[in-house]
CSV table of C-alpha atoms in Angstrom, one decimal:
chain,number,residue,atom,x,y,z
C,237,UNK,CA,163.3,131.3,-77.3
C,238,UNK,CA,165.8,128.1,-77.5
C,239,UNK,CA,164.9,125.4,-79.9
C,240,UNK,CA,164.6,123.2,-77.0
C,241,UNK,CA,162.0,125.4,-74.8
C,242,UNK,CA,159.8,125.7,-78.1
C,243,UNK,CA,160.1,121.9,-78.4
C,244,UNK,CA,159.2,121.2,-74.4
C,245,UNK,CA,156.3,123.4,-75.0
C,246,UNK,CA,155.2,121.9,-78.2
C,247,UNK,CA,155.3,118.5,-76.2
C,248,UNK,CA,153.8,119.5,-73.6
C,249,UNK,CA,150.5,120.6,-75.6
C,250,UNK,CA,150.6,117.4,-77.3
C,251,UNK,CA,150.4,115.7,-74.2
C,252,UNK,CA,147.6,117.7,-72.9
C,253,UNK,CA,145.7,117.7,-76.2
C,254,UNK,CA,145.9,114.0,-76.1
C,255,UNK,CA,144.8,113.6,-72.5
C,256,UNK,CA,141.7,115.6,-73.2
C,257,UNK,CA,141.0,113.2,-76.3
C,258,UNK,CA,141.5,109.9,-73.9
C,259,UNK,CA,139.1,111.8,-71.8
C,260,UNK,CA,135.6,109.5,-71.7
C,261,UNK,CA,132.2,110.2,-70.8
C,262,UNK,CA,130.0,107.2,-68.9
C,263,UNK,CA,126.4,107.1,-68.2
C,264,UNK,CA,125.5,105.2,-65.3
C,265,UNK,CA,121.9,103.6,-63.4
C,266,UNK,CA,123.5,102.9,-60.0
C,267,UNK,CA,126.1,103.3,-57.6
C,268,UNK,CA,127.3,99.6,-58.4
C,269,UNK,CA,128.6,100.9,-62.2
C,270,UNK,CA,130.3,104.0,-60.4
C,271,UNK,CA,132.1,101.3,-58.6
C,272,UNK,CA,133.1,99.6,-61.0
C,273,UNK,CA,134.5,102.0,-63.4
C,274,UNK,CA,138.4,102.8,-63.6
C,275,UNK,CA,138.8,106.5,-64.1
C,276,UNK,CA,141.3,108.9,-65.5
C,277,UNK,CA,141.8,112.5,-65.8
C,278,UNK,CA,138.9,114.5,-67.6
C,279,UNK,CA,136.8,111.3,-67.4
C,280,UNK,CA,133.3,112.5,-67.0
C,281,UNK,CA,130.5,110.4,-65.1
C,282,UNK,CA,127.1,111.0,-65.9
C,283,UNK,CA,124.5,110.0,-63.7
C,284,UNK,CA,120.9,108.9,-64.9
C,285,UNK,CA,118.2,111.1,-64.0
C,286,UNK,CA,115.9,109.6,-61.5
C,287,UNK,CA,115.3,108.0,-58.0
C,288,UNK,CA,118.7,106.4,-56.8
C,289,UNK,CA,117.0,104.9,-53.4
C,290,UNK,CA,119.8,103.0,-51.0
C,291,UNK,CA,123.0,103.2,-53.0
C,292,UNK,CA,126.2,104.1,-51.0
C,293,UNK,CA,128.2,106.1,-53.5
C,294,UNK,CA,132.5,105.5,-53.9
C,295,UNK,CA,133.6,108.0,-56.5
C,296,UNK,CA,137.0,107.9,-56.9
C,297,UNK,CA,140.0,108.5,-58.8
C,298,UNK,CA,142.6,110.9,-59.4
C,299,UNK,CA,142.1,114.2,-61.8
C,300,UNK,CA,144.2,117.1,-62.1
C,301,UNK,CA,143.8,120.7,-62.2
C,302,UNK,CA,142.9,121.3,-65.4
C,303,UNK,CA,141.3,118.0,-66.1
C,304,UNK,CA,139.5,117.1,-63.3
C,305,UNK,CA,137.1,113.9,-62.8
C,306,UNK,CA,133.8,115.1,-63.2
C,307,UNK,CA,130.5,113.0,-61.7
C,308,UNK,CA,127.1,115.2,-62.3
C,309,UNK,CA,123.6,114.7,-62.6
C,310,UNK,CA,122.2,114.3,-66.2
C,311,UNK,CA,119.9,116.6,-65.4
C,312,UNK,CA,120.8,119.1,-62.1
C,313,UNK,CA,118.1,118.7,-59.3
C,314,UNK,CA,117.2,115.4,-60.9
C,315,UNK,CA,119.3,112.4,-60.0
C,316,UNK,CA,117.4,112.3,-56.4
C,317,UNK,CA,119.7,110.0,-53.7
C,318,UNK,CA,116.8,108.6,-51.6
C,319,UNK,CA,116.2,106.2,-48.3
C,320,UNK,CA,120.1,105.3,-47.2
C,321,UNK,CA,121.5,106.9,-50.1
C,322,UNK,CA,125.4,108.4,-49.5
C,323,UNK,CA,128.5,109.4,-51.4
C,324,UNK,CA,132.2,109.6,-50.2
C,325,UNK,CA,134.9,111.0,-52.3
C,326,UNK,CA,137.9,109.6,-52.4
C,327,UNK,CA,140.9,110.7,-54.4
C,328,UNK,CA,142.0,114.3,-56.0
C,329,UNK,CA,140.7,117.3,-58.6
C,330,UNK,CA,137.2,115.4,-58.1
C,331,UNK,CA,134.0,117.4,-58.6
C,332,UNK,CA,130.5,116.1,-58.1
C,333,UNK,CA,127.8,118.5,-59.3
C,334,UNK,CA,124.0,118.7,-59.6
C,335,UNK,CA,123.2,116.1,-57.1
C,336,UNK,CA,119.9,115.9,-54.6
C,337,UNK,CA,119.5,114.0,-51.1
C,338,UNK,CA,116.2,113.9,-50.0
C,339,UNK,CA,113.7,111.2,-48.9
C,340,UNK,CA,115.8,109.7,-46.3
C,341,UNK,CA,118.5,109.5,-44.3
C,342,UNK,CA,121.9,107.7,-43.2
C,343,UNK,CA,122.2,105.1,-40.9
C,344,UNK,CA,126.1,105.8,-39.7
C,345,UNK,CA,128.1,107.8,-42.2
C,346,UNK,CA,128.3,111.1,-43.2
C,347,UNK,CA,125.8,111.7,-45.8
C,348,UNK,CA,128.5,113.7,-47.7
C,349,UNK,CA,132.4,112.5,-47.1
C,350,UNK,CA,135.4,113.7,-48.2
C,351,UNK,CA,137.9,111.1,-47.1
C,352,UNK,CA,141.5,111.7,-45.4
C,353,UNK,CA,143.1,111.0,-48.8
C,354,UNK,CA,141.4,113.6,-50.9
C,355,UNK,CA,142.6,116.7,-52.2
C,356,UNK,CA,141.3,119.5,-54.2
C,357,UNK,CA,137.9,117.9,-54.7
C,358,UNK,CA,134.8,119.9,-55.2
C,359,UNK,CA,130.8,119.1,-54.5
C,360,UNK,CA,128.6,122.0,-56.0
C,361,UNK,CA,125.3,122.6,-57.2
C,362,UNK,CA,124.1,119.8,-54.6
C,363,UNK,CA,121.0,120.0,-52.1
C,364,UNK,CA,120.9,118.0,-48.7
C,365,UNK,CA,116.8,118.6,-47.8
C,366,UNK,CA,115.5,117.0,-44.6
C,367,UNK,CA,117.4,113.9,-44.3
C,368,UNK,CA,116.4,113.0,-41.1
C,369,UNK,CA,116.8,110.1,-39.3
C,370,UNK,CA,113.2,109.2,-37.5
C,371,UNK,CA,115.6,109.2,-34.3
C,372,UNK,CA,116.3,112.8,-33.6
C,373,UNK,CA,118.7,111.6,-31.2
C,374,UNK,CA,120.7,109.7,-33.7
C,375,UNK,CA,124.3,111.4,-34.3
C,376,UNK,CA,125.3,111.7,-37.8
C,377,UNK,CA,127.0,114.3,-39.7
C,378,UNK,CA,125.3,115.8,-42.6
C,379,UNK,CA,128.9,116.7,-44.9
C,380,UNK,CA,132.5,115.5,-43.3
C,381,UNK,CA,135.0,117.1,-44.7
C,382,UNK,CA,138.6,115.4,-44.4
C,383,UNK,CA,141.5,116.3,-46.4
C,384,UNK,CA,143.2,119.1,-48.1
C,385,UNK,CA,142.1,122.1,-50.0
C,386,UNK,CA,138.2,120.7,-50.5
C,387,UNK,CA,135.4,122.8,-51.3
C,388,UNK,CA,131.9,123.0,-50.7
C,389,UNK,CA,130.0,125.9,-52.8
C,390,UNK,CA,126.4,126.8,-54.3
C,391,UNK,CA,124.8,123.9,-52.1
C,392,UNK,CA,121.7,124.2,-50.2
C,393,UNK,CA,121.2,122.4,-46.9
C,394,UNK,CA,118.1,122.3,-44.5
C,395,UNK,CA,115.6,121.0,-42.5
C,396,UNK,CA,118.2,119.1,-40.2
C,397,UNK,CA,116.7,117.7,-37.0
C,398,UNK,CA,118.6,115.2,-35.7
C,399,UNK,CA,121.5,115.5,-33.3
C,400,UNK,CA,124.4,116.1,-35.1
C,401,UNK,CA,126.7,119.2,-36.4
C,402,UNK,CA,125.4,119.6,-39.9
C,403,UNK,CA,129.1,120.6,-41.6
C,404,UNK,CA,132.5,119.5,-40.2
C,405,UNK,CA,136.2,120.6,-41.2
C,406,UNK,CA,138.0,117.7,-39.7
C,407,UNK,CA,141.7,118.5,-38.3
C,408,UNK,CA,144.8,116.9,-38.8
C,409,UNK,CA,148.6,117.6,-38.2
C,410,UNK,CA,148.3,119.7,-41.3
C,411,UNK,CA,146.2,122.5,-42.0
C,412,UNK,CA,143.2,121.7,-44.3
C,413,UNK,CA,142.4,124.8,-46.2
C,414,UNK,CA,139.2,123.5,-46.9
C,415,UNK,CA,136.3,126.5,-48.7
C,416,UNK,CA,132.8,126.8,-47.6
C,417,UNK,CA,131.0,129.1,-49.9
C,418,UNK,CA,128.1,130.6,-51.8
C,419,UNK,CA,126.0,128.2,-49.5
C,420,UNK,CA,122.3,128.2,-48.1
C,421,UNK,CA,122.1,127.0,-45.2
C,422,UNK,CA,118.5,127.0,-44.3
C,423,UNK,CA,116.2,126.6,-41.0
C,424,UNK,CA,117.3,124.3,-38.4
C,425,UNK,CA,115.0,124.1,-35.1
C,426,UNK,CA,116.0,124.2,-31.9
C,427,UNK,CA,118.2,120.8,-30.6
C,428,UNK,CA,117.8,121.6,-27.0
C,429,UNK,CA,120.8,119.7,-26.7
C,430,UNK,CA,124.3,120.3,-27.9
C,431,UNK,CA,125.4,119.3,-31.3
C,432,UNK,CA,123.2,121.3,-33.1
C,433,UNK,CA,125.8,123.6,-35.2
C,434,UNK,CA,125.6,124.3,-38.5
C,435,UNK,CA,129.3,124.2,-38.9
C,436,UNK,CA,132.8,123.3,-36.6
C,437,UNK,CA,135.8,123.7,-37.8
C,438,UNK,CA,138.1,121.5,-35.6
C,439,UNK,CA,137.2,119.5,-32.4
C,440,UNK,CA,139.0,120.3,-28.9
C,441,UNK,CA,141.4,117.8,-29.2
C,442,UNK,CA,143.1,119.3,-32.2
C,443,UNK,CA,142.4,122.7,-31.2
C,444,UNK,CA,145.5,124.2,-31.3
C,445,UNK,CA,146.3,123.4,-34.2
C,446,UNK,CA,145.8,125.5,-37.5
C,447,UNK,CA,143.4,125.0,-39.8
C,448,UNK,CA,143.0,127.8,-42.8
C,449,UNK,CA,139.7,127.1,-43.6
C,450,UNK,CA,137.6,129.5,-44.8
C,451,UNK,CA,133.7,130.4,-44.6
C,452,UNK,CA,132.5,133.2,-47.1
C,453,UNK,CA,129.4,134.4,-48.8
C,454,UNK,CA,126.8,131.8,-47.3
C,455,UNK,CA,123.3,132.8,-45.9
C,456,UNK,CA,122.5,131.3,-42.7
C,457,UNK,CA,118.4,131.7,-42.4
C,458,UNK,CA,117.4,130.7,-39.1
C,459,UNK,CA,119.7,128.1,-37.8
C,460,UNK,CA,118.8,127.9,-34.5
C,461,UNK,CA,119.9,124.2,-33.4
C,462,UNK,CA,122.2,125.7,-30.6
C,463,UNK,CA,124.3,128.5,-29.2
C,464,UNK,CA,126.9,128.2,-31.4
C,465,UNK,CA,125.9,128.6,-34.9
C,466,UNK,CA,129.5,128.0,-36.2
C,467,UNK,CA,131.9,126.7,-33.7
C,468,UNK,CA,135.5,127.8,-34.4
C,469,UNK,CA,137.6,125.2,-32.8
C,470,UNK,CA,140.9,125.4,-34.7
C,471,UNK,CA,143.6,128.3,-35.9
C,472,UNK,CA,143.8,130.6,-38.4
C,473,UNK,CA,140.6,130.5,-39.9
C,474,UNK,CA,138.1,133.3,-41.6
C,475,UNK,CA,134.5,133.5,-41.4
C,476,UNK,CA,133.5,136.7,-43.8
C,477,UNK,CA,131.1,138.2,-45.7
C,478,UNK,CA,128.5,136.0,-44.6
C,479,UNK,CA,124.5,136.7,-44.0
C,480,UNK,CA,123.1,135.4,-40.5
C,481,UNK,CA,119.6,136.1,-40.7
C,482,UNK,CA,117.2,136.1,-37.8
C,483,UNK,CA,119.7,133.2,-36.1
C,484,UNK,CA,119.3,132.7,-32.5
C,485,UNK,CA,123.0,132.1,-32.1
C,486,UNK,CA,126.8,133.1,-32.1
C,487,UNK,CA,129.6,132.6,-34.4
C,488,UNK,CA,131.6,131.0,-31.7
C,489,UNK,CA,135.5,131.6,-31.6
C,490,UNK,CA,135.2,128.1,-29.2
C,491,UNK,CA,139.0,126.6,-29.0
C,492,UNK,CA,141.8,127.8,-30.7
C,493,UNK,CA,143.5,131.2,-31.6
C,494,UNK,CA,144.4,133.7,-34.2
C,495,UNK,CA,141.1,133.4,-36.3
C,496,UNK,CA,139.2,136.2,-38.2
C,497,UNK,CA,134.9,137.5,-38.2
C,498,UNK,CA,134.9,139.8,-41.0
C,499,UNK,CA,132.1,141.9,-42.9
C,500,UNK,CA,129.6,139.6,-42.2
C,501,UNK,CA,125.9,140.6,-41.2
C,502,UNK,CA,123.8,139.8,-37.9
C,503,UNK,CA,120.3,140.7,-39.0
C,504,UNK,CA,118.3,139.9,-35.9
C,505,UNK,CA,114.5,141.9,-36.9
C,506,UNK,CA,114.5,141.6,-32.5
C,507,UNK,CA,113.4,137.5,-32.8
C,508,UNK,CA,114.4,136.5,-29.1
C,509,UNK,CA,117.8,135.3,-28.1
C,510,UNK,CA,119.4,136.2,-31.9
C,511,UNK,CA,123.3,136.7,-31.0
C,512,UNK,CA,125.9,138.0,-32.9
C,513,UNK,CA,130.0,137.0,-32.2
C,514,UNK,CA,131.0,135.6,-28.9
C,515,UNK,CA,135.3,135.4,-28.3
C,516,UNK,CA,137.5,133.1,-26.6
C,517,UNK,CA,140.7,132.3,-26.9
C,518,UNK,CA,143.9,134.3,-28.2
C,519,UNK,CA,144.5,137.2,-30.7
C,520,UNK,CA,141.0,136.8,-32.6
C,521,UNK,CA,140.2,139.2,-35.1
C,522,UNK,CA,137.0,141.2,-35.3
C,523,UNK,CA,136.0,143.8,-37.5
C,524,UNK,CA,133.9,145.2,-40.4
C,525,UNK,CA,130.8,143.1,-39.1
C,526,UNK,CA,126.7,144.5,-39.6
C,527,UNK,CA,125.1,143.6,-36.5
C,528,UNK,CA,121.3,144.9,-35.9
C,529,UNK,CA,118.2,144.0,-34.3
C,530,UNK,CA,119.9,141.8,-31.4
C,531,UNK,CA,118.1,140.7,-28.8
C,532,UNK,CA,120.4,138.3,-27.1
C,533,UNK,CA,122.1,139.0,-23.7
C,534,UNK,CA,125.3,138.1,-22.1
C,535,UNK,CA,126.7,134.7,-24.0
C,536,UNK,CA,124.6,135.9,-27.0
C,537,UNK,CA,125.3,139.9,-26.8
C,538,UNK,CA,125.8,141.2,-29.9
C,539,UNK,CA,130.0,141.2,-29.5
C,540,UNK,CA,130.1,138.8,-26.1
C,541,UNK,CA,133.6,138.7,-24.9
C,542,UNK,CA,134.0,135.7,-22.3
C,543,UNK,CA,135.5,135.0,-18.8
C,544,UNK,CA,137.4,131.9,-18.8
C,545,UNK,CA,138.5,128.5,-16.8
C,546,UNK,CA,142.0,129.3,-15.0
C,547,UNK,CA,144.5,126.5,-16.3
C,548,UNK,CA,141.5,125.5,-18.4
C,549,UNK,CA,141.8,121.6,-20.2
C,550,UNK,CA,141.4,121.8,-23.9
C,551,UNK,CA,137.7,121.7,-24.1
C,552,UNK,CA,137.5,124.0,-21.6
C,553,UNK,CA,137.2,128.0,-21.6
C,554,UNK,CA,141.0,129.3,-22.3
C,555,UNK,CA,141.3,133.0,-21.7
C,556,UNK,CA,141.0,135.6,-24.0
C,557,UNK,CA,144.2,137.8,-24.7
C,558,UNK,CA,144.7,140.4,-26.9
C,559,UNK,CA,141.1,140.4,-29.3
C,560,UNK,CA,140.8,143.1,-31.7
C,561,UNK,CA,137.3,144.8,-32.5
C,562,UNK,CA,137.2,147.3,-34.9
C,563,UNK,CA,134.8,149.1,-37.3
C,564,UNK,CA,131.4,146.8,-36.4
C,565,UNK,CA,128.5,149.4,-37.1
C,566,UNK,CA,126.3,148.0,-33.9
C,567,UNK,CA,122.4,149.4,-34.5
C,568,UNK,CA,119.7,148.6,-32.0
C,569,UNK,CA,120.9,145.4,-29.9
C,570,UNK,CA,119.9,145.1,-26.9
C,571,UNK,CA,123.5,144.4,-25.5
C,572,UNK,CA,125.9,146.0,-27.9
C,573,UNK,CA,129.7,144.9,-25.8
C,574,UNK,CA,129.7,142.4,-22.8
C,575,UNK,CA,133.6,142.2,-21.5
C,576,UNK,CA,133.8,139.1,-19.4
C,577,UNK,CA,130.2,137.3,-20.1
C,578,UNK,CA,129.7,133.8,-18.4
C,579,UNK,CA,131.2,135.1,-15.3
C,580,UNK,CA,131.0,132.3,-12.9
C,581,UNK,CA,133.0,130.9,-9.4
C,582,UNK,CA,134.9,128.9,-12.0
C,583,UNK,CA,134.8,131.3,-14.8
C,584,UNK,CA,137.5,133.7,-12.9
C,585,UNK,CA,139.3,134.7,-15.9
C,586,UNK,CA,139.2,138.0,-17.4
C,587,UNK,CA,140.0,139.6,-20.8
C,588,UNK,CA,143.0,140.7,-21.1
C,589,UNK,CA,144.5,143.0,-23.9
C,590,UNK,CA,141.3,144.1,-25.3
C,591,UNK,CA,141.5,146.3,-28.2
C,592,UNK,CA,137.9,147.6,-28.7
C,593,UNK,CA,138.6,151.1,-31.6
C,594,UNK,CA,136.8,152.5,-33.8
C,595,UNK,CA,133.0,150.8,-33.9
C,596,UNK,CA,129.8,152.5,-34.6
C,597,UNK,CA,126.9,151.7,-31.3
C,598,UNK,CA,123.4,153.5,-32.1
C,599,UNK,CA,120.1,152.5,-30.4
C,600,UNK,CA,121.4,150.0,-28.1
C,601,UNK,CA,120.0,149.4,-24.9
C,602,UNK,CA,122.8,148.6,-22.9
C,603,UNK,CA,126.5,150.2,-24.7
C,604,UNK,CA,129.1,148.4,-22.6
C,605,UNK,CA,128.2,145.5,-19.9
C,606,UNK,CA,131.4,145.5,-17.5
C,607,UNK,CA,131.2,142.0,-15.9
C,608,UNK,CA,134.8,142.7,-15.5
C,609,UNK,CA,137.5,145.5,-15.1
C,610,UNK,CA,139.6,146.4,-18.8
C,611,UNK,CA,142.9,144.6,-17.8
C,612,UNK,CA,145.7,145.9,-20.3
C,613,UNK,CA,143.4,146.8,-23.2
C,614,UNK,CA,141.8,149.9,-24.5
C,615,UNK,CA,138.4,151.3,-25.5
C,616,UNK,CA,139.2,154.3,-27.8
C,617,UNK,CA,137.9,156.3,-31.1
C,618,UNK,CA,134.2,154.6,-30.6
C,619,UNK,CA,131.0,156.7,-32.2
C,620,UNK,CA,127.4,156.6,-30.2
C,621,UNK,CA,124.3,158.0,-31.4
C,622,UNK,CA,121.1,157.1,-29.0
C,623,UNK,CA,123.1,156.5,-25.9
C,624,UNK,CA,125.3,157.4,-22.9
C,625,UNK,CA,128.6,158.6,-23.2
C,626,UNK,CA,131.3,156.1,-21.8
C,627,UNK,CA,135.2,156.7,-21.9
C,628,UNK,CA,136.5,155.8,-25.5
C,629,UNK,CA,133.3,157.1,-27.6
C,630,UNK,CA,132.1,159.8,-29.0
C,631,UNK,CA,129.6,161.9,-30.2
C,632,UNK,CA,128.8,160.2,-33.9
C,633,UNK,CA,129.4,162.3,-36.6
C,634,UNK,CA,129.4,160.2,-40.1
C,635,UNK,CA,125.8,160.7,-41.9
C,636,UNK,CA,124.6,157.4,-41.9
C,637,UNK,CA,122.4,156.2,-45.0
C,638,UNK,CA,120.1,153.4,-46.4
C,639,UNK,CA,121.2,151.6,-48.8
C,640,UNK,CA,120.6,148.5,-49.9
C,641,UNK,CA,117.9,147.9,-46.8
C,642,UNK,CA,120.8,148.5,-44.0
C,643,UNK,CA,122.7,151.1,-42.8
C,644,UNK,CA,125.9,152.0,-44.1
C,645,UNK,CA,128.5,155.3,-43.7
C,646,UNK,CA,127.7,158.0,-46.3
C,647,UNK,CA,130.3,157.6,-49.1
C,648,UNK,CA,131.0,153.9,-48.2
C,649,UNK,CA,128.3,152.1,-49.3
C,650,UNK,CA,128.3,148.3,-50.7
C,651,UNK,CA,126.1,146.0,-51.9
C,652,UNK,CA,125.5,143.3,-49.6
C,653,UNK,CA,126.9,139.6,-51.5
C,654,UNK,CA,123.1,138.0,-51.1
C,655,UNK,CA,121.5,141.0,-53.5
C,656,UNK,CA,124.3,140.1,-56.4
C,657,UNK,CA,125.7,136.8,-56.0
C,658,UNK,CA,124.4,133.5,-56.8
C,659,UNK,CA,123.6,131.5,-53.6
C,660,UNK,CA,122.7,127.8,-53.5
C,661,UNK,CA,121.8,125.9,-56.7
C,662,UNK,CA,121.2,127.1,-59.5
C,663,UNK,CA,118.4,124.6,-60.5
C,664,UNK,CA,116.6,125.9,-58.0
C,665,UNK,CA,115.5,128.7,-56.1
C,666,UNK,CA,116.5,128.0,-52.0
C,667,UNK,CA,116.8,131.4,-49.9
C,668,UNK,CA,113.9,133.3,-49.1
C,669,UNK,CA,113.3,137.5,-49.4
C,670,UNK,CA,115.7,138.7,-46.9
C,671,UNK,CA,113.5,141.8,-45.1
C,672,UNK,CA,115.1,143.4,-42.1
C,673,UNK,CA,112.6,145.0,-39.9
């Protein structure tokens, strides 16, 4: 090693160590004092515990990676943001941690924003807990998420009402590469309306355009506020290894192409009209999913594959080309495959390209529903057990075994995320026993 890399080097952890000296810590009362302070990297803000009823929320600055700008609770669970409370972030390497909305609700914003200009910011450890508006009808957004590579972890939201998507991953020119994880997202009711998705990634307008966002390890428990349980309407984007628990939805692949529904689970325990993955669009990516106990039909089958507009606008019904379904272990739905569902006079459209290899179909009333002939695809290297033969399956032959309270192939077993990892806060306790019946 040169005398001059030892001295950069040398330099360069004097620098650092003297940063992390600088660093300061603040205790703050209100939203005013968060205002007002001007912060640097590895400042820490520390909120008083207590009720903090009606203040709007700036934090902002600029961190970096390894010394971020830190505003937490003084006590997780215990710095409660009440009546019109909300909080934007605004800036880069910010993390906010321990906080708790409850008691209220927003009058326009996002309750949670993360504005266009920030950039590897962070909320954890945070709980969003009925913050209704008395209007159901009123439309606001429970967390907006703007900018690039945000994250969203080890939260717990529910008990949302009111019109309004509950979690949005807003588009721009660039892709966003924005992390949803290790979240609870807990019972939503019934909208009757749309707009009552847990998450979208994308809107129609910047459909076809890329995204890279990515949805892993959260447990959906009853989110029933519309079809579409997360509405995929942007490119390249993965929803894995999630838990959707007795959901009377879809995961939606709604606009956009080339996105991914991996190893996630569809535990339906037969509540009516729970759905499993429902595909539009081009070369979407389907495999490795748990879907069981499925009673939805058609649009909410458990692997619903859709008929489309022809020259369809953008938030319209685009065909589906070339989809690839592989390795889903299918057990007891009602409707296991549905090629071309929402056939209609102006849903003409069929799939075309389908690639449907290699899943496992047992107990299912209905195996394939042909609203439409295979066009250019194939169905080949499938396993039944508890129904009729159809061209491209088999007899199945893998001993199947219980493990961890679901079925899995003998000499493949996992443990589901939800039995080892650490979902939602950890102040407090947020998803329920998972029993599938």
């Amino acid at each position: 090693m040169t005398k001059i890399t030892v001295k950069f080097l040398l330099t360069f952890c004097f620098l650092a160590i003297l940063n992390q000296a600088e660093a300061k810590d603040y205790t703050v009362k209100n939203a005013q004092e968060i205002t007002a302070l001007q912060l640097a990297a590895g400042d820490k803000v520390i909120m008083k515990s207590g009720d903090w009823k009606n203040q709007n929320i700036l934090f902002k600055g600029n961190g970096t990676e390894k010394l971020p700008i830190v505003l937490i609770a003084e006590k997780s669970g215990e710095v409660l943001l009440s009546g019109n409370s909300t909080l934007k972030i605004e800036g880069s390497y910010l993390i906010i941690d321990g906080l708790a909305f409850a008691d209220g609700y927003s009058e326009k914003e996002a309750v949670i924003t993360f504005s266009k200009n920030s950039n590897n910011c962070r909320v954890t450890n945070t709980s969003i807990i009925n913050y209704n508006h008395p209007d159901k009808t009123f439309d606001y957004k429970w967390v907006s998420v703007f900018g690039e590579h945000n994250r969203v972890d080890h939260c717990a939201f529910s008990g949302k009402k009111h019109q309004g998507t509950l979690l949005v991953v807003w588009l721009s020119d660039k892709p966003n590469y924005s992390e949803i994880d290790h979240n609870y997202f807990g019972p939503r009711p019934d909208l009757g309306v749309n707009g009552g998705e847990i998450i979208r990634i994308g809107t129609s307008e910047w459909s076809m355009y890329d995204s890279f966002a990515k949805v892993e390890n959260n447990i959906f428990d009853n989110c029933n506020g519309e079809t579409e349980i997360i509405s995929i309407k942007s490119g390249h984007n993965l929803i894995s290894n999630n838990l959707f628990y007795e959901c009377v939805g879809t995961v939606t692949f709604r606009h956009g192409n080339n996105s991914e529904v991996s190893n996630n689970y569809f535990i339906g325990n037969h509540v009516k009209n729970t759905g499993g993955i429902r595909i539009i669009g081009e070369n979407q990516n389907v495999h490795n999913n748990y879907l069981q106990g499925l009673t939805g039909t058609d649009l909410r089958a458990a692997i619903s594959i859709m008929n489309a507009l022809d020259k369809s606008p953008l938030n319209g019904y685009w065909q589906v080309k070339n989809p690839n379904i592989s390795n889903n272990l299918i057990i007891d739905c009602k409707e296991a495959v549905v090629i071309g569902s929402g056939k209609s006079n102006l849903r003409i459209m069929p799939p075309t390209g389908l690639i449907l290899e290699d899943n496992i179909i047992i107990d299912s009333k209905k195996l394939i529903v042909f609203n439409e002939e295979l066009l250019d695809g194939e169905i080949k290297n499938n396993k039944v057990k508890g129904a009729q033969l159809q061209n491209g399956f088999e007899i199945l032959k893998p001993d199947l075994v219980k493990s961890s309270g679901i079925f899995q192939i003998k000499g493949k077993e996992r443990v589901p995320f939800w039995l080892k990892d650490i979902i939602g806060p950890n102040w407090k306790v947020f998803p329920r026993e998972i029993i599938i019946k």
